[in-house]
Structure formats: C-alpha cells, structure tokens
JSON list of C-alpha atoms and ligand atoms in Angstrom, two decimals:
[
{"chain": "O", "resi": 1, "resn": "UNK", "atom": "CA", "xyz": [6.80, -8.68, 20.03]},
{"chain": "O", "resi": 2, "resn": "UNK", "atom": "CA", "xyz": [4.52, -6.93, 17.17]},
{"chain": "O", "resi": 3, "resn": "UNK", "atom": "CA", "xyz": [2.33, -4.35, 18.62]},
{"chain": "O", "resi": 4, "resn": "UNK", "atom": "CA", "xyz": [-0.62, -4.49, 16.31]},
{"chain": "O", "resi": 5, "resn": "UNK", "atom": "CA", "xyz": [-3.89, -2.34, 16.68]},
{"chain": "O", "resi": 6, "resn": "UNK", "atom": "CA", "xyz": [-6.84, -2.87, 14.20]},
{"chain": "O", "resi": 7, "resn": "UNK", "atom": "CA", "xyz": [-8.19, 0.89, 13.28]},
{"chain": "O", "resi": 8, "resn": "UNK", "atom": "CA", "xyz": [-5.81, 2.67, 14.92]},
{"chain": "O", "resi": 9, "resn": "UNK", "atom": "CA", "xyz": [-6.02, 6.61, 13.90]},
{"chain": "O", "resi": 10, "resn": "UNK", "atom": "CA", "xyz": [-3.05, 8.34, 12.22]},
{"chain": "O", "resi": 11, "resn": "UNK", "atom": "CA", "xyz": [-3.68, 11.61, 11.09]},
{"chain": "O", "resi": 12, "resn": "UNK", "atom": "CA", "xyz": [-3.98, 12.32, 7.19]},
{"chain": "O", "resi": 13, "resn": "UNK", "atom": "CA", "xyz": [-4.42, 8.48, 6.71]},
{"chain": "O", "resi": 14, "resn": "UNK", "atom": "CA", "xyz": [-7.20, 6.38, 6.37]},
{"chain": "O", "resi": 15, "resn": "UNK", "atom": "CA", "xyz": [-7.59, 2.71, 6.48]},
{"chain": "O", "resi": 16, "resn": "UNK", "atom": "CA", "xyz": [-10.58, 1.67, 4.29]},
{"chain": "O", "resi": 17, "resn": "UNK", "atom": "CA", "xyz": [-10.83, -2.46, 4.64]},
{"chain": "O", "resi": 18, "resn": "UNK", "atom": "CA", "xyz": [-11.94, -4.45, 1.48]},
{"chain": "O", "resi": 19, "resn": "UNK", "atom": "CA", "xyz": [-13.38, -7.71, 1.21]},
{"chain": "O", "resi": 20, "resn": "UNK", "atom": "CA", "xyz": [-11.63, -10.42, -0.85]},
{"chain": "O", "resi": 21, "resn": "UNK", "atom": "CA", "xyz": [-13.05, -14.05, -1.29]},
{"chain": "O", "resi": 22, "resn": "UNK", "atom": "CA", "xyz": [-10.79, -16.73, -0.91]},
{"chain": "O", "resi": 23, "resn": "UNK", "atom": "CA", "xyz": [-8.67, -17.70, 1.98]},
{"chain": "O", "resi": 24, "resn": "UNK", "atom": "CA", "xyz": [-6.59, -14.05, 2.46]},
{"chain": "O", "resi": 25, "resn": "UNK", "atom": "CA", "xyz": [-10.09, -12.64, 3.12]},
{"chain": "O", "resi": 26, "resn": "UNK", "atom": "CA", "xyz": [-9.26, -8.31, 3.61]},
{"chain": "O", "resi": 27, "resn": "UNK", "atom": "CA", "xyz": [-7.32, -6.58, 1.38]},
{"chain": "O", "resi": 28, "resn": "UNK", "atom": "CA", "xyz": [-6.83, -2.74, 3.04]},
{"chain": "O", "resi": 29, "resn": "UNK", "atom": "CA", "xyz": [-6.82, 0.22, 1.30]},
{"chain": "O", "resi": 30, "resn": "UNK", "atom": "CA", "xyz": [-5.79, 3.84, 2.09]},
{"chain": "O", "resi": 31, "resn": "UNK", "atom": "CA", "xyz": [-6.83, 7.51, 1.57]},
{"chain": "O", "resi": 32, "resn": "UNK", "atom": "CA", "xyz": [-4.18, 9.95, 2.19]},
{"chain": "O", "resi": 33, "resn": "UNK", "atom": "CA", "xyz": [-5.43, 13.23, 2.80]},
{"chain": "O", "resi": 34, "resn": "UNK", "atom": "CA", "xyz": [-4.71, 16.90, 3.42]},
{"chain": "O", "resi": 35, "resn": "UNK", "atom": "CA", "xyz": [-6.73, 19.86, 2.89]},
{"chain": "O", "resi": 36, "resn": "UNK", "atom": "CA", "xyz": [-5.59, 19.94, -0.50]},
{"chain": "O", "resi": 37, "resn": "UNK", "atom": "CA", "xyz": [-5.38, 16.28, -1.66]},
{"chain": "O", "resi": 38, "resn": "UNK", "atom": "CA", "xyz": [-6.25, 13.06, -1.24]},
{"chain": "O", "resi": 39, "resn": "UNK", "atom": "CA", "xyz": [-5.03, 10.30, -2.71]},
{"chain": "O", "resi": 40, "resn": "UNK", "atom": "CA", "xyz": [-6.08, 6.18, -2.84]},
{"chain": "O", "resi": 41, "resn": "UNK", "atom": "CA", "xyz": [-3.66, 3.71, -2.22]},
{"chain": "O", "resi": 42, "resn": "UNK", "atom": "CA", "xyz": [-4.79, 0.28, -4.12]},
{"chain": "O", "resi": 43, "resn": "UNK", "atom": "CA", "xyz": [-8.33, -0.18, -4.97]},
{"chain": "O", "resi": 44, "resn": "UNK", "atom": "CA", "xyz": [-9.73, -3.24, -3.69]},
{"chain": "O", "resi": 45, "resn": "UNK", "atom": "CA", "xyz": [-10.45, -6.32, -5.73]},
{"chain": "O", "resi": 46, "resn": "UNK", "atom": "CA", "xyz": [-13.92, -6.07, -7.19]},
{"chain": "O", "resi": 47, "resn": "UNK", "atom": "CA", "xyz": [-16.58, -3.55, -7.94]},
{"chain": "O", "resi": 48, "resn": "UNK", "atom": "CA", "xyz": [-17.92, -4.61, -4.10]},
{"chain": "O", "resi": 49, "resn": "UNK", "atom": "CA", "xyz": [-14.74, -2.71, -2.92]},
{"chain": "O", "resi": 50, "resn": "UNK", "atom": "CA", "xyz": [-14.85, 0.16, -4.97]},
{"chain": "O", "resi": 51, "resn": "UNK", "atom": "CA", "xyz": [-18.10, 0.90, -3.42]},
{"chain": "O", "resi": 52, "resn": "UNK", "atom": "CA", "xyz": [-16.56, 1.12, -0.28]},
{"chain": "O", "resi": 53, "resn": "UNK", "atom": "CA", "xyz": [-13.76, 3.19, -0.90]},
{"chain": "O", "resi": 54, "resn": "UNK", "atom": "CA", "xyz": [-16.22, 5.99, -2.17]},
{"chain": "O", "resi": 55, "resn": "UNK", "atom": "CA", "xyz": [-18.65, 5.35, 0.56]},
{"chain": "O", "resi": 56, "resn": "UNK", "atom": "CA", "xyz": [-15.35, 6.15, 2.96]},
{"chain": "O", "resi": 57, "resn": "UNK", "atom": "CA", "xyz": [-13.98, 9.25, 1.09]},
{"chain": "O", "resi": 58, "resn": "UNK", "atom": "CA", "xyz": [-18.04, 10.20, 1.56]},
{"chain": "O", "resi": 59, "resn": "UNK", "atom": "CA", "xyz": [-17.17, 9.77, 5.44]},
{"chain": "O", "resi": 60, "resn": "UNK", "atom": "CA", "xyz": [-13.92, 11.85, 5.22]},
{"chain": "O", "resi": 61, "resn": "UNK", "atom": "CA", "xyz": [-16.44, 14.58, 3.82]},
{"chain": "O", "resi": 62, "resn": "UNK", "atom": "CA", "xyz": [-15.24, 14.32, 0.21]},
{"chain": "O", "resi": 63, "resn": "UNK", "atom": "CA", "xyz": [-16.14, 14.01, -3.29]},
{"chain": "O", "resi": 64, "resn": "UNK", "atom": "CA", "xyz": [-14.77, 11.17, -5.71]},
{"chain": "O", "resi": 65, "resn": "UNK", "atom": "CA", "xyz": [-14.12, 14.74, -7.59]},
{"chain": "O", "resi": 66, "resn": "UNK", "atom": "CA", "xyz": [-11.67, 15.43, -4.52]},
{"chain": "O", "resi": 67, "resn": "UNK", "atom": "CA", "xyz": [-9.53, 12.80, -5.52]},
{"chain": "O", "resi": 68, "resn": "UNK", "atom": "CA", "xyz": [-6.35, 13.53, -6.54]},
{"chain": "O", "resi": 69, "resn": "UNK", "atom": "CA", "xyz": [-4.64, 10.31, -7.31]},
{"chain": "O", "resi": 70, "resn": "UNK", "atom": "CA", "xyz": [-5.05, 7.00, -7.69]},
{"chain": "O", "resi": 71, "resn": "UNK", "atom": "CA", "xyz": [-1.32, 5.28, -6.20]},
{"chain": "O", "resi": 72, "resn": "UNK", "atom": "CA", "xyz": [-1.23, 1.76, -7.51]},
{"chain": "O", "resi": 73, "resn": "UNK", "atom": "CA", "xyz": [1.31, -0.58, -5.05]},
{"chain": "O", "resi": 74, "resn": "UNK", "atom": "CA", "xyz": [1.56, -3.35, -7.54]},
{"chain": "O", "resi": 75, "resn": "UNK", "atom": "CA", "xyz": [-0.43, -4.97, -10.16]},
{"chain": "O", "resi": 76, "resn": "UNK", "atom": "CA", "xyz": [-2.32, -8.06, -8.53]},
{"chain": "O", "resi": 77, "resn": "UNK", "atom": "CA", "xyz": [-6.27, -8.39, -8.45]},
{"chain": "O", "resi": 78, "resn": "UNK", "atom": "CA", "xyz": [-6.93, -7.82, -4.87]},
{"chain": "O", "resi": 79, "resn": "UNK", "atom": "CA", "xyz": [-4.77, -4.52, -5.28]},
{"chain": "O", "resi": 80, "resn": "UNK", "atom": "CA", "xyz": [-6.34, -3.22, -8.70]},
{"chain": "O", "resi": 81, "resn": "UNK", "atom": "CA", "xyz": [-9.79, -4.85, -9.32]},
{"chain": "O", "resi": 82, "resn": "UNK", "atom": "CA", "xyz": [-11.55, -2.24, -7.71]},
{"chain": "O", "resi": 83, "resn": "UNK", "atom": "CA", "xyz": [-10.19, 0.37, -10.60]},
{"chain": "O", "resi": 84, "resn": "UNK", "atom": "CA", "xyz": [-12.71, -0.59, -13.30]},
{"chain": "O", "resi": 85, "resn": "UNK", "atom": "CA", "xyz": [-15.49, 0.60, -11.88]},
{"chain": "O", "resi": 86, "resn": "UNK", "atom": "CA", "xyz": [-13.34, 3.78, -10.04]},
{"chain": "O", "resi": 87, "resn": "UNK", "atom": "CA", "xyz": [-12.02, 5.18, -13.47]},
{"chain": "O", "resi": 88, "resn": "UNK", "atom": "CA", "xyz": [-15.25, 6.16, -14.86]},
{"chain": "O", "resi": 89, "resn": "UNK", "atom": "CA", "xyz": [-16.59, 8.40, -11.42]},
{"chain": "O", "resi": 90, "resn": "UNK", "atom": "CA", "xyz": [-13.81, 11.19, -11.55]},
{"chain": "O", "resi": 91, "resn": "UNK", "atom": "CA", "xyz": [-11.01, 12.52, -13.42]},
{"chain": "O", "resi": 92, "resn": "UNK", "atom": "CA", "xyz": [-7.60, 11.29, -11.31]},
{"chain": "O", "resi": 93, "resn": "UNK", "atom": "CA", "xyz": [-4.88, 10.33, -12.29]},
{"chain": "O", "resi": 94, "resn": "UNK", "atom": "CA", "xyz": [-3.83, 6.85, -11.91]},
{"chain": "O", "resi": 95, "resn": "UNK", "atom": "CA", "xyz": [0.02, 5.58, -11.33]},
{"chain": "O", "resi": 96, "resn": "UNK", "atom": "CA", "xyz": [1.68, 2.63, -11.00]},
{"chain": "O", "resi": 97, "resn": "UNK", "atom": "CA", "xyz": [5.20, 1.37, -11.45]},
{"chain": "O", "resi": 98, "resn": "UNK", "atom": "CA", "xyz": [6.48, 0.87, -15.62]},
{"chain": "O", "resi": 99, "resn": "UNK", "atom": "CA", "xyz": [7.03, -2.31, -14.70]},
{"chain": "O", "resi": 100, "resn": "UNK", "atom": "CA", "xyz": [3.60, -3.14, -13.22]},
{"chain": "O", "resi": 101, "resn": "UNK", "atom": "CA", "xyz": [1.70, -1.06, -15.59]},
{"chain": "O", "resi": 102, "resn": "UNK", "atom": "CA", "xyz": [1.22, -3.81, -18.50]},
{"chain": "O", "resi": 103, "resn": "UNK", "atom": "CA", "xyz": [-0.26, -6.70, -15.97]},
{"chain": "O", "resi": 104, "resn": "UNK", "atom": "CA", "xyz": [-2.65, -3.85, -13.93]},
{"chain": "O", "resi": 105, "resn": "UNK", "atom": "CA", "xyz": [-4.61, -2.57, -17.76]},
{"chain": "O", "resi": 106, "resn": "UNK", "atom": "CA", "xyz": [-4.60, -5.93, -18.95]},
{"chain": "O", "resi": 107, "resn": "UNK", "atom": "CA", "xyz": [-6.52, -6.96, -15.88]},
{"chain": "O", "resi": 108, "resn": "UNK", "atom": "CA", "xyz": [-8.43, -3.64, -15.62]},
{"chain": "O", "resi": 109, "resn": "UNK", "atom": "CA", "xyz": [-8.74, -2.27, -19.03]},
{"chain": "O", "resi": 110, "resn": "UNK", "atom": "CA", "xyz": [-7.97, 1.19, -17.31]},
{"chain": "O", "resi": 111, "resn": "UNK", "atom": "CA", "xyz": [-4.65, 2.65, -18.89]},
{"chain": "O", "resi": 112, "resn": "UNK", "atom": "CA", "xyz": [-2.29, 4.14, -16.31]},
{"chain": "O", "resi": 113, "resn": "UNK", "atom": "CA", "xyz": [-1.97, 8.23, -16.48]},
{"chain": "O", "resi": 114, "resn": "UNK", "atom": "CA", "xyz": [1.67, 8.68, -15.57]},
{"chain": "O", "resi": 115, "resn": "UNK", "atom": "CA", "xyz": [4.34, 5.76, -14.63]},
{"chain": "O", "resi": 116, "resn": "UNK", "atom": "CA", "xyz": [6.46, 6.15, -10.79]},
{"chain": "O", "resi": 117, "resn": "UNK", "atom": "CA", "xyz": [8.97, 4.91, -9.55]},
{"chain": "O", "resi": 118, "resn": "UNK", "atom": "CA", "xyz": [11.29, 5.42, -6.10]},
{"chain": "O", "resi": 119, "resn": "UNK", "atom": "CA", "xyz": [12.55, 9.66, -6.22]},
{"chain": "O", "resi": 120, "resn": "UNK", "atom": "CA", "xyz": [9.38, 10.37, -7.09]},
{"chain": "O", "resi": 121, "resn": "UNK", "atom": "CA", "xyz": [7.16, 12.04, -4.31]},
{"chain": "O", "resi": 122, "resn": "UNK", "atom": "CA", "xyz": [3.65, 12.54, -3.77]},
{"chain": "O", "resi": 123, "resn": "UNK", "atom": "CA", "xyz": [1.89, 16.05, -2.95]},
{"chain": "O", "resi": 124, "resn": "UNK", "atom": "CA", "xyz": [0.19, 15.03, 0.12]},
{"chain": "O", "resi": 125, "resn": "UNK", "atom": "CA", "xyz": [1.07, 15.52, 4.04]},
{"chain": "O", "resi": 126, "resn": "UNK", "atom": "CA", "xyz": [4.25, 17.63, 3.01]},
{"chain": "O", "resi": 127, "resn": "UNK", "atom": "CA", "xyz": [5.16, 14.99, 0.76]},
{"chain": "O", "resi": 128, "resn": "UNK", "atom": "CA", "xyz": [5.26, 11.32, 0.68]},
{"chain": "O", "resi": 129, "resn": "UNK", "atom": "CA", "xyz": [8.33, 9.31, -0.88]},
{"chain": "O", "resi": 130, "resn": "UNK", "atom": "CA", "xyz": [7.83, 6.44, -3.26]},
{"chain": "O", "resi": 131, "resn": "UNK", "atom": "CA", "xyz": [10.09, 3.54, -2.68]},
{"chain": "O", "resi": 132, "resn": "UNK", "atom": "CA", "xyz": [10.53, 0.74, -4.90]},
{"chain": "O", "resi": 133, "resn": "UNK", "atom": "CA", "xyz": [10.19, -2.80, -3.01]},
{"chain": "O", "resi": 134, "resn": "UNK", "atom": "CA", "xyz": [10.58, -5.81, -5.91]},
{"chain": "O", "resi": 135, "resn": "UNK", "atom": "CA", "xyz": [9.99, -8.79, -4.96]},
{"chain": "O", "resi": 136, "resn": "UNK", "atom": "CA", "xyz": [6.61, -9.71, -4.59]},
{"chain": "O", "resi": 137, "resn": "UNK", "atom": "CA", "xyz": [5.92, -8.34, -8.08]},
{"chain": "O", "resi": 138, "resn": "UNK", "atom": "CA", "xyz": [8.86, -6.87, -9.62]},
{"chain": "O", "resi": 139, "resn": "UNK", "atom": "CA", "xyz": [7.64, -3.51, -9.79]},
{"chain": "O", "resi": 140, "resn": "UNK", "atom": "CA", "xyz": [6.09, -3.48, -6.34]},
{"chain": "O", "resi": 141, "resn": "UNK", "atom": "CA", "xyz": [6.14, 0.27, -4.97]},
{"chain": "O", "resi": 142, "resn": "UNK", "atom": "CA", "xyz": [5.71, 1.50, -1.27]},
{"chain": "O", "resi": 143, "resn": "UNK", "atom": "CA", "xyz": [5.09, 4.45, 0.32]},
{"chain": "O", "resi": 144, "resn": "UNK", "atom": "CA", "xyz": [6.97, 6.02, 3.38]},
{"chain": "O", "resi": 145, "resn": "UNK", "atom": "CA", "xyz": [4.74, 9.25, 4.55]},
{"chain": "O", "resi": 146, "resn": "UNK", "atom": "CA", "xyz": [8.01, 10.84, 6.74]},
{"chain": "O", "resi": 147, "resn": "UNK", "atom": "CA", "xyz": [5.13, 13.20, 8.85]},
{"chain": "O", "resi": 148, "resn": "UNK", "atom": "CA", "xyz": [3.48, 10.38, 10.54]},
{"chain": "O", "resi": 149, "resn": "UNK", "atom": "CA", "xyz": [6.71, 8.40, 10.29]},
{"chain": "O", "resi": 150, "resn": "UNK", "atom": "CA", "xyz": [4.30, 5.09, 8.66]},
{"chain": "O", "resi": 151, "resn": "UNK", "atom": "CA", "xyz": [5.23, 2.88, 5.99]},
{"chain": "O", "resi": 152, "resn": "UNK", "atom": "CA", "xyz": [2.53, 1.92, 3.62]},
{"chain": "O", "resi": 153, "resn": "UNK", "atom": "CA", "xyz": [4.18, -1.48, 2.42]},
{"chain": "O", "resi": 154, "resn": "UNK", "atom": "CA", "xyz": [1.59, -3.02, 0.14]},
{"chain": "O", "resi": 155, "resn": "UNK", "atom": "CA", "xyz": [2.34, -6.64, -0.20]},
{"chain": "O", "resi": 156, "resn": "UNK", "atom": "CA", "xyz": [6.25, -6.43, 0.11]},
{"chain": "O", "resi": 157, "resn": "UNK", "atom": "CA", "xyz": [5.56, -7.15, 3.98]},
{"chain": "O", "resi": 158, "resn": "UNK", "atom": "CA", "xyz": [3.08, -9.03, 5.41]},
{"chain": "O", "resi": 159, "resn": "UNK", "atom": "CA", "xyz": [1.79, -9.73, 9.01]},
{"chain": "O", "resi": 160, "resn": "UNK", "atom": "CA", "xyz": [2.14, -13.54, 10.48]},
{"chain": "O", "resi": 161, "resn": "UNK", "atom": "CA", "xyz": [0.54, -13.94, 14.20]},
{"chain": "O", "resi": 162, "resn": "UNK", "atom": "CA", "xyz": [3.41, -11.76, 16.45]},
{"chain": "O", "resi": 163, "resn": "UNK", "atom": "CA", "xyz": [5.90, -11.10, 13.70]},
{"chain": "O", "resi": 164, "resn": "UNK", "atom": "CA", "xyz": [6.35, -9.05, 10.50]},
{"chain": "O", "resi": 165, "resn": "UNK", "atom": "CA", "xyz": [8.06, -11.40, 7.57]},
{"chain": "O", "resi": 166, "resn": "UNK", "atom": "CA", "xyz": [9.02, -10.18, 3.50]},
{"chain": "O", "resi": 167, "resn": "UNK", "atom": "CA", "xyz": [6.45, -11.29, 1.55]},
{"chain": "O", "resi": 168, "resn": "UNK", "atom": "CA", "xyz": [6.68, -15.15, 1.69]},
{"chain": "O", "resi": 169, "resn": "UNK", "atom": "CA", "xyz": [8.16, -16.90, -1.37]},
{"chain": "O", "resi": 170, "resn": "UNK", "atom": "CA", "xyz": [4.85, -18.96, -2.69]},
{"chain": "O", "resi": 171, "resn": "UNK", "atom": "CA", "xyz": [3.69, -15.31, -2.74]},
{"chain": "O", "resi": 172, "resn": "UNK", "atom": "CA", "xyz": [6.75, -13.37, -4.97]},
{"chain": "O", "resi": 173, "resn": "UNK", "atom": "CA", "xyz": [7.76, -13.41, -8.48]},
{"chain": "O", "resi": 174, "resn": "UNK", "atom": "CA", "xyz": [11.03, -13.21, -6.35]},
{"chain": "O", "resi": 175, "resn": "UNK", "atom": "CA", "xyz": [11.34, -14.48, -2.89]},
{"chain": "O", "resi": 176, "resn": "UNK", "atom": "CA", "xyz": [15.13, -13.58, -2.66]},
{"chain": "O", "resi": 177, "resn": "UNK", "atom": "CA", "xyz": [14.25, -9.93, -4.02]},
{"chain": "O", "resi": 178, "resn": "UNK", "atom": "CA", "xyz": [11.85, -9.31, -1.63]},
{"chain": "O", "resi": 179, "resn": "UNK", "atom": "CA", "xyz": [14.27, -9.88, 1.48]},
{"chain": "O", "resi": 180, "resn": "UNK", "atom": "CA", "xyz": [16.56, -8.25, -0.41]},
{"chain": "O", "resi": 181, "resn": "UNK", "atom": "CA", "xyz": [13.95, -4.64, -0.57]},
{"chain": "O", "resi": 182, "resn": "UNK", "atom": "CA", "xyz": [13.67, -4.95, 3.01]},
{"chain": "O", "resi": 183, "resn": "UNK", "atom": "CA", "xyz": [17.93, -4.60, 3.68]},
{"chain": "O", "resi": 184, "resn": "UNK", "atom": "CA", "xyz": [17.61, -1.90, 1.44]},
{"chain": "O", "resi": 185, "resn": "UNK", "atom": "CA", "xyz": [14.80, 0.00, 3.15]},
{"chain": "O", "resi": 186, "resn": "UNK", "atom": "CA", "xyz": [16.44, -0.73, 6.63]},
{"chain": "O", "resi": 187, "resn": "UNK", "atom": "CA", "xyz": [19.59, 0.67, 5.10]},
{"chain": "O", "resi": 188, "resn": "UNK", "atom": "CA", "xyz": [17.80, 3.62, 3.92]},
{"chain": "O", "resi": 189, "resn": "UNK", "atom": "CA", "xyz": [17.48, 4.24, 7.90]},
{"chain": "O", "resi": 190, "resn": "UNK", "atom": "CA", "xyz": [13.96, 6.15, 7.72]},
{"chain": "O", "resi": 191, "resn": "UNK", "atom": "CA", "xyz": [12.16, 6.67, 11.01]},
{"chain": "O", "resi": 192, "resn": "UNK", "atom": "CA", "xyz": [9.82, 4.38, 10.75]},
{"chain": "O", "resi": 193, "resn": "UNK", "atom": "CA", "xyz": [6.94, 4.11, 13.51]},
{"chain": "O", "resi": 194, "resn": "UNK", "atom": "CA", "xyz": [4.31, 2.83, 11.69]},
{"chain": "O", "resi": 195, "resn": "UNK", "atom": "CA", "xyz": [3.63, 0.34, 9.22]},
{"chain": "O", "resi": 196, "resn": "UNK", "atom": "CA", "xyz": [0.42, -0.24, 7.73]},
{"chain": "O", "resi": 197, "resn": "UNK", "atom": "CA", "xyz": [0.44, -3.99, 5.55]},
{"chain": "O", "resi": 198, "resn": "UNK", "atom": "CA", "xyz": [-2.39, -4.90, 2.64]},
{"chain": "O", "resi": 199, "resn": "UNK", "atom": "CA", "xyz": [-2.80, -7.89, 4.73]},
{"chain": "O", "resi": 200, "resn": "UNK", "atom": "CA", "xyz": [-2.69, -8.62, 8.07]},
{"chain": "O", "resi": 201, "resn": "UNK", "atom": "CA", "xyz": [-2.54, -6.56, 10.80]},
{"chain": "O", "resi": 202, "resn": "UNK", "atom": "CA", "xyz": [-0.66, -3.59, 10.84]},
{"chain": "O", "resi": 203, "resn": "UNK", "atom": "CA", "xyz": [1.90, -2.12, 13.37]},
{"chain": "O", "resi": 204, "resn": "UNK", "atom": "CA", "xyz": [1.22, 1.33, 15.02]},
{"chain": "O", "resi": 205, "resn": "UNK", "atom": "CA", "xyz": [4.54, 2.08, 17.26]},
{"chain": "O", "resi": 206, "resn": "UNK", "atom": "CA", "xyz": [7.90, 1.13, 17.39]},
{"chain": "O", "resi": 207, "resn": "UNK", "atom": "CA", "xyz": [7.95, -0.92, 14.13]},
{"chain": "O", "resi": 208, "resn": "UNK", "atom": "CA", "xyz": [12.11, -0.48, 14.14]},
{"chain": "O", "resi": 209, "resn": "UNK", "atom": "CA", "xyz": [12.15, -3.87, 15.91]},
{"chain": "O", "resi": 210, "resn": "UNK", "atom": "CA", "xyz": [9.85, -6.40, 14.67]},
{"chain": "O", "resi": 211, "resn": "UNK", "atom": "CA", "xyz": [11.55, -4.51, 10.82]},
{"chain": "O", "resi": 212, "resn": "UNK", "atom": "CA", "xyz": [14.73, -5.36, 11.68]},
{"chain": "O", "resi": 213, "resn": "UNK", "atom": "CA", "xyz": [13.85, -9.03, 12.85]},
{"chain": "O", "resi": 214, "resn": "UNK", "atom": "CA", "xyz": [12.49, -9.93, 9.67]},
{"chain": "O", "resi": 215, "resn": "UNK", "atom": "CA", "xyz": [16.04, -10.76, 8.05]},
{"chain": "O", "resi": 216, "resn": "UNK", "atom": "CA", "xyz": [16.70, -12.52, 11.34]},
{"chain": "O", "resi": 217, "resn": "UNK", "atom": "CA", "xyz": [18.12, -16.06, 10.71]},
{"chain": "O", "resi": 218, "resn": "UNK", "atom": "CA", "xyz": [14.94, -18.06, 9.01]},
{"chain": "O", "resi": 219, "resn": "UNK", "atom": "CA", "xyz": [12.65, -15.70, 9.92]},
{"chain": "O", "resi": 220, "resn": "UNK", "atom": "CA", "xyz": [9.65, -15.35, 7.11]},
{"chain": "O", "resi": 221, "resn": "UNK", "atom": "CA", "xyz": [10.72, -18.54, 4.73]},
{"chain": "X", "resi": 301, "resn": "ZN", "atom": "ZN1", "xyz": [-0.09, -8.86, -3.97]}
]
C-alpha cells in the first residue's frame, strides 16, 4: 500500500501544481530552496504555468532574481513549456541533460546554459545528486535531495491508484530502459523516504516498499 498525501510539507521543497489540458490534467513543479538558493524543477507547460511558478516563489518570499537555477527533468512540453516566457524575467541558468537539450530549445527557443548529467550535484540543501533515469526520454534526469531523503523522479515514475509503476511503455522512448533506471536506482540503495512524481500523487514516507514493488512480476506494463 502507497501512502500518498497531496501538499504534504518537506522542508526546502516546494510543490507548485501546474495545469495541463488534455487528459493527464497537473503537471507539478518544484522550488528547492535554502537561504542561499533556490532552484525550479520543470517549468510547467504553457505561459499559464509560468505565472504560477513566479506567483509561488512570490509566496516563498522571493524574487524571480533569487533564482538560481532552472533544473530541466526531461525535454517534453508539459515539463518545459513554461520556459519561454521564464527566460526573459531573470538571469538563471538553465540545465538539462545533452541528450535532452536539442528537443527542449527546439520546442522553447530558450538555449540551455550548461548540460548535466548523473555526478553532477546541485548547490542547494547541502547538495542534491543528479541521477540519470532513461527511459521515458532518453536523457531523462532525476533528482535525489539525500537531507529530506525525497526523490524528485520527473516522469521516470509515475503514480497509478495504490501503486508506484516505471513510466508505462505508450509513455517512453524506451519502456525496457525505464524499468531498467529503476534496478539501477534501487541498486544504488539511497534512503529514500520520499518521492515526489510530475504526475500523480506523490509518496511522503516509507517509499522503500511500493519502489521495490514496481519490478514485481507484471507490475506497471
Ligand atoms: Zn514526460
């Protein structure tokens, strides 16, 4: 059993919810912050959303000039269209995996400042690692924020009703490299509490179990 709360505080990160039309309806977003930093994780899907995200870094207290970053997960709409109107309002950087990159400025027109990829680490709650998860896209990118012990999966996990599945195979540029980035994670045996999904609810305590029952036999196809 999934133990899913909608709005559930975590310190140092903040759900923002966007709206998406169509039938997958909210798209979440995230502000990780500290006292120095704060950085966006995905952007939305339309100018709508990017109105949002600054009217919620306005609630944290901050400035769009207080951001520090701009972490893309992966390249699709509901993940980058809010950037187009975002690029113009401050001077952040924005990253994204090499692999991603092309798709996200084609779709955006925004160029991306600096290209990640898993080693690298964010400046933010004492650090946050970046952990590649293909599959879904190929250069699909997560975010494990070892403080709060949460997972920020993007799209490489989604939530269905009481269980957690990869991302399902109608869904990924590679449905067998998906389940294949969530053995990998679990072998990377991180403490994982937490795990916070672009769709779908997300998990707020012991996420060990429903993580490890998603490469249970026929579970998520
Ligand atoms: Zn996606």
């Amino acid at each position: 059993m999934v133990t899913v709360h909608k709005n559930f505080p975590i310190e140092g990160i903040e759900t923002v919810p966007c709206r998406v039309d169509g039938f997958r309806g909210v798209v979440k977003t995230y502000l990780i912050h500290d006292d120095d930093q704060l950085v966006l994780v995905d952007t939305g899907a339309s100018d709508l959303d990017s109105d949002i995200i600054v009217n919620a870094i306005q609630k944290l207290g901050r400035t769009m000039d207080d951001l520090t970053m701009c972490f893309l997960t992966h390249n699709h709409g509901d993940h980058v269209g809010g950037l187009k109107r975002l690029r113009p309002l401050a001077d952040f950087p924005v990253v994204i995996s090499e692999i991603d990159a092309p798709q996200m400025e084609r779709q955006t027109g925004v160029k991306p400042d600096r290209l990640i990829s898993e080693g690298d680490t964010l400046p933010v709650l004492g650090g946050v690692k970046v952990i590649a998860m293909p599959g879904h896209t190929i250069g699909s990118l997560a975010l494990y924020v070892e403080r709060v012990e949460t997972f920020i999966a993007g799209d490489s996990i989604v939530s269905a009703g009481q269980h957690l599945m990869a991302s399902p195979p109608f869904l990924s540029d590679d449905p067998q490299l998906a389940r294949d980035s969530i053995k990998r994670l679990l072998d990377m045996g991180l403490k994982i509490d937490k795990v916070l999904m672009g769709h779908g609810d997300d998990v707020h305590n012991q996420a060990a179990g429903p993580l490890n029952r998603i490469l249970a036999e026929g579970r998520g196809f």
